[in-house]
Each structure stands twice: as C-alpha cells, then as structure tokens.
XYZ file of C-alpha atoms in Angstrom:
374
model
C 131.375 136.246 94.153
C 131.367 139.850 92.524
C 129.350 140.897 89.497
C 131.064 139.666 86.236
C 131.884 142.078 83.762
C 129.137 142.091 80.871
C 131.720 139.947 78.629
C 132.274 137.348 80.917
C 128.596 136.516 81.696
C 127.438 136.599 78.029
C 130.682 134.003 77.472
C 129.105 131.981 80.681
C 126.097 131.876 79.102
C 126.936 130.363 75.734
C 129.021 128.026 78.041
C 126.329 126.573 79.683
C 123.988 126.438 77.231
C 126.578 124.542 74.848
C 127.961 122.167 77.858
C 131.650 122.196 76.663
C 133.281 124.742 73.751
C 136.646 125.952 72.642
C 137.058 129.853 72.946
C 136.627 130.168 69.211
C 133.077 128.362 69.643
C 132.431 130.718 72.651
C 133.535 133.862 70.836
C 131.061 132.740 67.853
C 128.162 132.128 70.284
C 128.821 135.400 72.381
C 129.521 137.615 69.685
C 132.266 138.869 71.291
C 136.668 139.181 69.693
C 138.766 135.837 70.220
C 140.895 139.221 73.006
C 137.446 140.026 74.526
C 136.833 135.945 74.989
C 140.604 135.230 76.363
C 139.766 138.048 78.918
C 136.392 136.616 79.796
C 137.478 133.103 80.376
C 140.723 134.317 82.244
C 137.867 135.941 84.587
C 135.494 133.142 84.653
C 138.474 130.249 85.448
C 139.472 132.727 88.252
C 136.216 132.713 89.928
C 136.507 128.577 89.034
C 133.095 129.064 86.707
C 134.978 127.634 84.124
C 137.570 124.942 83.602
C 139.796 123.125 81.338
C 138.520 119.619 80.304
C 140.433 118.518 77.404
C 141.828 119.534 74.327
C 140.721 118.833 70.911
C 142.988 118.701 67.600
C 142.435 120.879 64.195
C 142.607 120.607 61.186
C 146.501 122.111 60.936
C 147.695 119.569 64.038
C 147.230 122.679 66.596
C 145.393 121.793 69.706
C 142.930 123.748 71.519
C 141.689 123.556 75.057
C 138.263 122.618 76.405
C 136.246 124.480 78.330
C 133.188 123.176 80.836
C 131.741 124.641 83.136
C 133.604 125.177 87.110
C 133.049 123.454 90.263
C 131.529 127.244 91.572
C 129.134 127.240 88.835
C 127.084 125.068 91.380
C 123.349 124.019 90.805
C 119.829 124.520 90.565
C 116.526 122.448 92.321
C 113.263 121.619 90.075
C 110.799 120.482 92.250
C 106.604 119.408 90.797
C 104.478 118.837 93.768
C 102.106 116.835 91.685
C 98.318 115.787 92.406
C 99.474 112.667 94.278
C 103.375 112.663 93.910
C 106.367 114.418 93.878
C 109.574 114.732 91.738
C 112.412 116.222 92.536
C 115.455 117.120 90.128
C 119.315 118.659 90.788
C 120.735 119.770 87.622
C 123.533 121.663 86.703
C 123.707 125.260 85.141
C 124.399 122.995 81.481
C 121.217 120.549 82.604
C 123.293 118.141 83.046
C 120.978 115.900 85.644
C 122.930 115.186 88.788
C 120.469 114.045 91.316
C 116.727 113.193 91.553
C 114.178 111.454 93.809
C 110.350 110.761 93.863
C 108.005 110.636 96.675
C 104.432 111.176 97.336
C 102.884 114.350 97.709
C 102.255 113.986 101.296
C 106.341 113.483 101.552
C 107.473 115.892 99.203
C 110.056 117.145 101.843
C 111.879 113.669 101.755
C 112.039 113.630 98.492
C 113.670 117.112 98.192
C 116.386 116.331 101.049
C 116.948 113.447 99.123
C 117.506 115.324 96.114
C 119.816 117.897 97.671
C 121.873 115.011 99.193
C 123.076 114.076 95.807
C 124.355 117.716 95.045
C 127.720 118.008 94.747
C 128.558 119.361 97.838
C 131.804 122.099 96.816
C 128.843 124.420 94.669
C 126.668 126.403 95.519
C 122.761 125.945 94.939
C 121.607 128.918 92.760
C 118.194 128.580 91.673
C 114.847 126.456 93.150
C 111.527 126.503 91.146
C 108.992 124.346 92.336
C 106.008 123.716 89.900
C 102.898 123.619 91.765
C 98.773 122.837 90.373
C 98.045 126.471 90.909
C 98.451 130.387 90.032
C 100.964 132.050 91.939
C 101.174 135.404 94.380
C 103.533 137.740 95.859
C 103.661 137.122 99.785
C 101.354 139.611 101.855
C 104.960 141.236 102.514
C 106.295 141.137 99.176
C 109.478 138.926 100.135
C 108.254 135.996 97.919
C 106.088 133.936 96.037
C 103.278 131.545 97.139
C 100.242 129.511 95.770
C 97.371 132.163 95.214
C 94.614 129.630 96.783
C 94.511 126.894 99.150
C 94.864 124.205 96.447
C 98.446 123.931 96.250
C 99.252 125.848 99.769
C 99.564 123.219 102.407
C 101.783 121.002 100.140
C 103.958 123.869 99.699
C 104.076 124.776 102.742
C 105.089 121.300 103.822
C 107.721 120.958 101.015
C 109.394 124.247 101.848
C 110.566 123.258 105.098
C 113.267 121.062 103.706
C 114.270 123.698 100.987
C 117.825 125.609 102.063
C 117.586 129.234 103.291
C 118.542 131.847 101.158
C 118.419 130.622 98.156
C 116.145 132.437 95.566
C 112.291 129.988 95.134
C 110.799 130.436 92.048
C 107.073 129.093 91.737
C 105.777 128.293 88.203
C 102.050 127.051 87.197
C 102.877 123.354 86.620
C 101.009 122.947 83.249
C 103.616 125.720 82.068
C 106.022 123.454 83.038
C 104.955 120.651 81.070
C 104.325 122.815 78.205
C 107.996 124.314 77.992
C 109.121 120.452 77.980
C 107.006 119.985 75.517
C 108.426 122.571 73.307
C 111.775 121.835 74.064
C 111.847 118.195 74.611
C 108.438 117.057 73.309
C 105.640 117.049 70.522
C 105.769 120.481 69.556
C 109.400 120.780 68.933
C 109.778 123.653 66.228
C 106.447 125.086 66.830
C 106.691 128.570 68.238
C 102.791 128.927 68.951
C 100.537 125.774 70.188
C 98.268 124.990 73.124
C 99.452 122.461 75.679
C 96.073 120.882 77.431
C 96.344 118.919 79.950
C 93.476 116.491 81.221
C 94.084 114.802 84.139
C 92.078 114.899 87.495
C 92.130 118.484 86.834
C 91.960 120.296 83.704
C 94.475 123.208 82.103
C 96.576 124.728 79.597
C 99.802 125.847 78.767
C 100.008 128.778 76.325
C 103.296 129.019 74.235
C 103.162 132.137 71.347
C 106.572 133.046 70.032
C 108.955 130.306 72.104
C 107.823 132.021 75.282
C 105.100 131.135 77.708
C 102.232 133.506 77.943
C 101.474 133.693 81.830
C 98.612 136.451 81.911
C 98.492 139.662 84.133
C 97.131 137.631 87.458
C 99.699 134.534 86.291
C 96.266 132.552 85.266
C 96.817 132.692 82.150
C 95.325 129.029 80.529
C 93.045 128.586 83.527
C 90.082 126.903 81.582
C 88.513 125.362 84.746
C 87.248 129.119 84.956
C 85.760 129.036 81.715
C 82.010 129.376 82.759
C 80.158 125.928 82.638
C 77.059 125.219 82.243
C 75.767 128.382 80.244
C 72.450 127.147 78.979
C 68.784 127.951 80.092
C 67.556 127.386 84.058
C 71.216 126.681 84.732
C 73.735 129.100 86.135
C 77.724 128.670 85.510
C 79.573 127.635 88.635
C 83.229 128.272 89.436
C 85.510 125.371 88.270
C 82.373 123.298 86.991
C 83.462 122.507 83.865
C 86.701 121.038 85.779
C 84.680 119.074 87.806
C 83.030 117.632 84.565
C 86.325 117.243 82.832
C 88.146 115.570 85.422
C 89.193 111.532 86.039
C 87.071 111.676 89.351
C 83.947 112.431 87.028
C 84.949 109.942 84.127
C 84.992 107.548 86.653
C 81.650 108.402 88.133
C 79.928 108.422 84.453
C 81.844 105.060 84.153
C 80.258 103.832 87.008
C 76.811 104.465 86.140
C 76.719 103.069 82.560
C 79.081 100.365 84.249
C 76.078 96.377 83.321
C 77.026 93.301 85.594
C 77.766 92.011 82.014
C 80.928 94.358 81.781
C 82.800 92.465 84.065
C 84.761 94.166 87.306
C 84.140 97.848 87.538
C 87.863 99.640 86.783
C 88.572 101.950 89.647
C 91.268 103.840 88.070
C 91.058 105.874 84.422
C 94.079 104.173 83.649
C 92.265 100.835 84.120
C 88.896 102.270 82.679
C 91.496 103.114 79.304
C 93.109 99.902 79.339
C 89.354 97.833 78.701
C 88.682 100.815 76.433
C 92.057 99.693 73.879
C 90.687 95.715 74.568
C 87.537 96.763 72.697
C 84.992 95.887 75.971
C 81.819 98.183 74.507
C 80.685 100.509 77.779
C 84.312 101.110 78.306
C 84.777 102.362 74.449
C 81.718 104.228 75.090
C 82.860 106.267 78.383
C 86.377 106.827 76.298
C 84.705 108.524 73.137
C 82.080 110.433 75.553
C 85.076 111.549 77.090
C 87.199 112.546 74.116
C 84.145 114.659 72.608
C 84.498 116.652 75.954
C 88.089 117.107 75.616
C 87.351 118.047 72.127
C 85.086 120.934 72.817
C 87.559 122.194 75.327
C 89.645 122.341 72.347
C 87.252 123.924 69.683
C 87.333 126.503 73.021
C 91.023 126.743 72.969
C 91.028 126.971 68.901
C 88.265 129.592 69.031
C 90.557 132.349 71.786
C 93.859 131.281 70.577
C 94.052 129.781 67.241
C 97.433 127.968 68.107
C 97.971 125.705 65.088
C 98.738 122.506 67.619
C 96.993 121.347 70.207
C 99.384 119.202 72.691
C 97.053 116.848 74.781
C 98.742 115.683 78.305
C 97.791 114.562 81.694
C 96.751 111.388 83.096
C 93.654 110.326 80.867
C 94.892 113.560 78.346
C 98.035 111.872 76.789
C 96.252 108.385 75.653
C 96.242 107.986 71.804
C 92.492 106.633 72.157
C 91.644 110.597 72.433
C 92.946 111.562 69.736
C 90.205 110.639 67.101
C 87.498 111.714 68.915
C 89.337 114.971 70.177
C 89.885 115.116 66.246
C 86.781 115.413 65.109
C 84.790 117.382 67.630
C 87.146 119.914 67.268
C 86.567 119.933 63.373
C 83.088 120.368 63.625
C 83.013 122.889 66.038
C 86.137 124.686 64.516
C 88.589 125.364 62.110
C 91.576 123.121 61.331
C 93.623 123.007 64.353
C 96.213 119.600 64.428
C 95.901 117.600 67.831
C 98.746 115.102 68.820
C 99.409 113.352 72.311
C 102.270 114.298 74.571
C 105.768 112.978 74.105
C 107.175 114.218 77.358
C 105.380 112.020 79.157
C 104.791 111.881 83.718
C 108.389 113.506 83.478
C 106.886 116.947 81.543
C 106.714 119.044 84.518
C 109.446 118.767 86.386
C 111.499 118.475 83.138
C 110.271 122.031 82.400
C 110.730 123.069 85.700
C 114.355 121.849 85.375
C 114.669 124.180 82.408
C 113.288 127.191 84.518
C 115.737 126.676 87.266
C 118.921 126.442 84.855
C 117.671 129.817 83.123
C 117.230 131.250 86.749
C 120.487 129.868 87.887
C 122.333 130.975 84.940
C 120.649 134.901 85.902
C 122.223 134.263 89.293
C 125.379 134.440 88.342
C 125.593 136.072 85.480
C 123.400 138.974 86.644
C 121.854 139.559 82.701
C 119.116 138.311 80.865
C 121.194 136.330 78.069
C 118.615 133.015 78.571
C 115.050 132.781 77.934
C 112.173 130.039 79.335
C-alpha cells in the first residue's frame, strides 16, 4: 500500500475511531470540505480501507451511504503476559474485538497462535503490543524493544516465537496498560490526572496527567517497588524491599504467623485470606486492615510526588472494596485529601489497554500521522 495523502488518513482516522459514519459525519470529525472528504474516501475505498455498509435516510427522504471500515484495514494483536497467565486479544483498527484466547504464562505462545487463528485471514496484521510486568529497552542493536531486566525476559522470549515476522512489536509497562483502561473504560473516566496503583504479588503505578500516560525518561516511570524501604535507624533500604513487603506472597506469610488453631484452615491464597476477611473471622480482618494501612501509605507516597486527585486501586488483593476504608484513612492522616476508589476494569485492565495501544499503533501504520493518541 502507498502513503495516503494527508486528507485521506485524517478521514481514516475519524473512521475508525467512530466505527461507521456518513461523509458529512467524517467531514465534521476531520475538519476537512464535504470535495476534500469525497476525494478521500474515493482514495480510501480504492485501497479497500473503506467500504459501503448501508445507507441511512434524512430528514428530507434523501439517503446517504455508510461507511465502515475495509477488509485491508486489517488488525492489530494485544497481548499481557501476566504474573501467572496470559491474554491474548485481535481487534480491529475500530476495536471491534474479533478474536481472543487465555493461557498460562508458561504457554503464552498457544495462546497467541490461538488468537491469530481467529484473524480474519484477507487483512493484514498491523500492530502487536504486548504488555509485560516490567520497564522496557531498545535491543543492544537498536532493531527493537525488549524487557529491561530478567523479570519479564524469558516469558517474552518464549511468547515471541509464535508472533508473525515483520510486523511492528510494541512493548508497554503492563500497569500502564491497566491504567489507560481505566481511564477509558474504568473508574476514572473523565479524570485527566489520577494515580492507578496496583497491588498484587507485585506492587506499581500507572501515572495518567492530561489524558496521556507519563512513562519517565528510562520508561520507569511509577516504579514504586524502587522507592527506598526501610529508611529508619540501623536499617539500610534494599532494592525492591518495600515490594517484597507489599506483595500477596508477604500478606500471606504475615497471615500465616498470626494464623491460632482456633481460626480454622489456614487460606493459602489472598483471595481466600479476603474472602474470611468479608465473613468477619477476626485474624483474617486483622491481616486485611494491616494490609490496607500499607497500601495506604504507599498512597500518602503517591499523594505526596504527584498530587493526582484519584487514586485507582487494582491488582489481585488491590481492587477488593475491603481496602478501601483503611486505604482511606491512612492516606488522610498522612496527607491531604486525595479520593481512593477500587478498579472497575477488572483481570481484563491490561490487555484491554493494551488493545487500545495496538489500535492507536495500527491506525499510525496506515495512516502514517499522528491523528490518535494513547
């Protein structure tokens, strides 16, 4: 496919992002003449990015024609290699979801042939971002992107096998992910500035300021498991500690020793842990609010640097309601008002976000401009 005249991808652009329009629609949207429009769809129909797909009457009894988007428009792949699973999304360049699969993280690579499988075969694939637990790096030749560290590497690694050559891979911190879905799909819908924190087996956060996601010069921007922890007499910060305190795998482990024969079964899960917490059993209650006041200074953190107005709270043990007072009030001791709601988006947020990465990216592809944002 050539380069599209500058009038033609602007009118793509308002195309996809509107799913189906007349040309008077797509002539308000561009900001382009009804002549400039006619000339831009007459392009885009020849390259088959854009069809026909009905007609609609007016008001006066005159018809006008449909437009969608073209069997050459093709797709894009979203792809968040989780902490212990995988899911995989095929959209097209209007988000339209046409495929999807889920697997677990050691068989990412199925799940991404699976998604791929339920492309439509006669487009082409024009975007891939895969969401991975880590900050991201240019390849020691420049070609490409990678995880930074060996967190997220060998996953990747595995995952990319299955991924079709030549088309471009974008890598995005998965927390960024999750927060874009939230602004888009979620709990901060209409807020232009909040803090997505997400508190899970690891710990992070999603800065949004001004619609757009803030990724830092290194990419690690939101990185709070680097915030130095402990930083108190005879005891020296270590890297990722306060992660390591944050986390479900030490919840569990401060669960375990307050855990009295009297409690009953010892939960091995948080999720478990959180269910005996909302049944009222006393140690589990306990564990729950310890945990929340933690969460809460992370947030009184968060307030303190950014001062986002909304605090988002995600993640495995992060997006449970029983959080939310304690999160609540350690965070208005400590700070000043900040409101703190749970996540709407839900075990979805990721690769929903990344979904909305790869359509922007897509749409780039073949439009060649810059009329899309995260």
């Amino acid at each position: 496919m050539g380069r599209l005249s500058e009038s033609a991808g602007a009118v793509f652009a308002v195309l996809a992002a509107v799913g189906t329009a007349t040309r008077p629609r797509l002539a308000a949207g561009a900001g382009l003449s009804k002549p400039t429009v006619s000339a831009a769809m007459a392009e885009l129909e020849a390259a088959e990015l854009a069809a026909r797909s009905g007609t609609v009457s007016g008001g006066t009894g005159r018809s006008a024609a449909i437009y969608a988007l073209g069997p050459a428009a093709g797709a894009v792949l979203a792809v968040d290699l989780g902490p212990t699973r995988t899911q995989v999304r095929g959209c097209a360049l209007d988000g339209t979801l046409l495929a999807e699969a889920t697997s677990s993280r050691a068989h990412a690579a199925d799940a991404v042939r699976t998604a791929l499988a339920g492309l439509p075969a006669d487009g082409p694939l024009r975007a891939i971002v895969v969401a991975v637990g880590d900050v991201t790096a240019q390849d020691q030749d420049g070609t490409g992107m990678r995880p930074a560290t060996a967190k997220a590497g060998p996953v990747f690694d595995a995952m990319a096998v299955a991924l079709p050559a030549g088309v471009p891979v974008h890598l995005e911190n998965n927390v960024n992910c999750a927060a874009l879905a939230e602004l888009h799909e979620g709990a901060a819908r209409g807020r232009q500035t909040f803090g997505y924190l997400r508190i899970g087996v690891g710990i992070g956060l999603g800065i949004v300021i001004g619609g757009q996601v803030l990724r830092g010069a290194n990419g690690a921007a939101g990185e709070v498991a680097r915030l130095p922890y402990p930083w108190d007499e005879g005891r020296e910060p270590r890297r990722e500690a306060l992660e390591e305190r944050i986390g479900s795998r030490s919840l569990l482990r401060r669960a375990a020793e307050a855990w009295r024969d009297a409690d009953g079964p010892f939960p091995g899960t948080a999720e478990r842990l959180f269910a005996l917490s909302a049944e009222g059993r006393a140690t589990a209650r306990a564990v729950v609010g310890g945990h929340a006041a933690d969460v809460g200074r992370l947030a009184a953190a968060v307030a303190a640097v950014l001062d986002p107005g909304l605090i988002v709270l995600g993640g495995g043990t992060g997006a449970d309601p029983q959080l939310l007072p304690g999160v609540r009030a350690e965070l208005a001791r400590l700070s000043w008002p900040t409101e703190v709601v749970s996540s709407t988006v839900g075990d979805a947020g990721t690769v929903v976000g990344a979904a909305r990465l790869a359509v922007a990216r897509g749409i780039q592809t073949v439009t060649g401009g810059s009329w899309v944002k995260d």
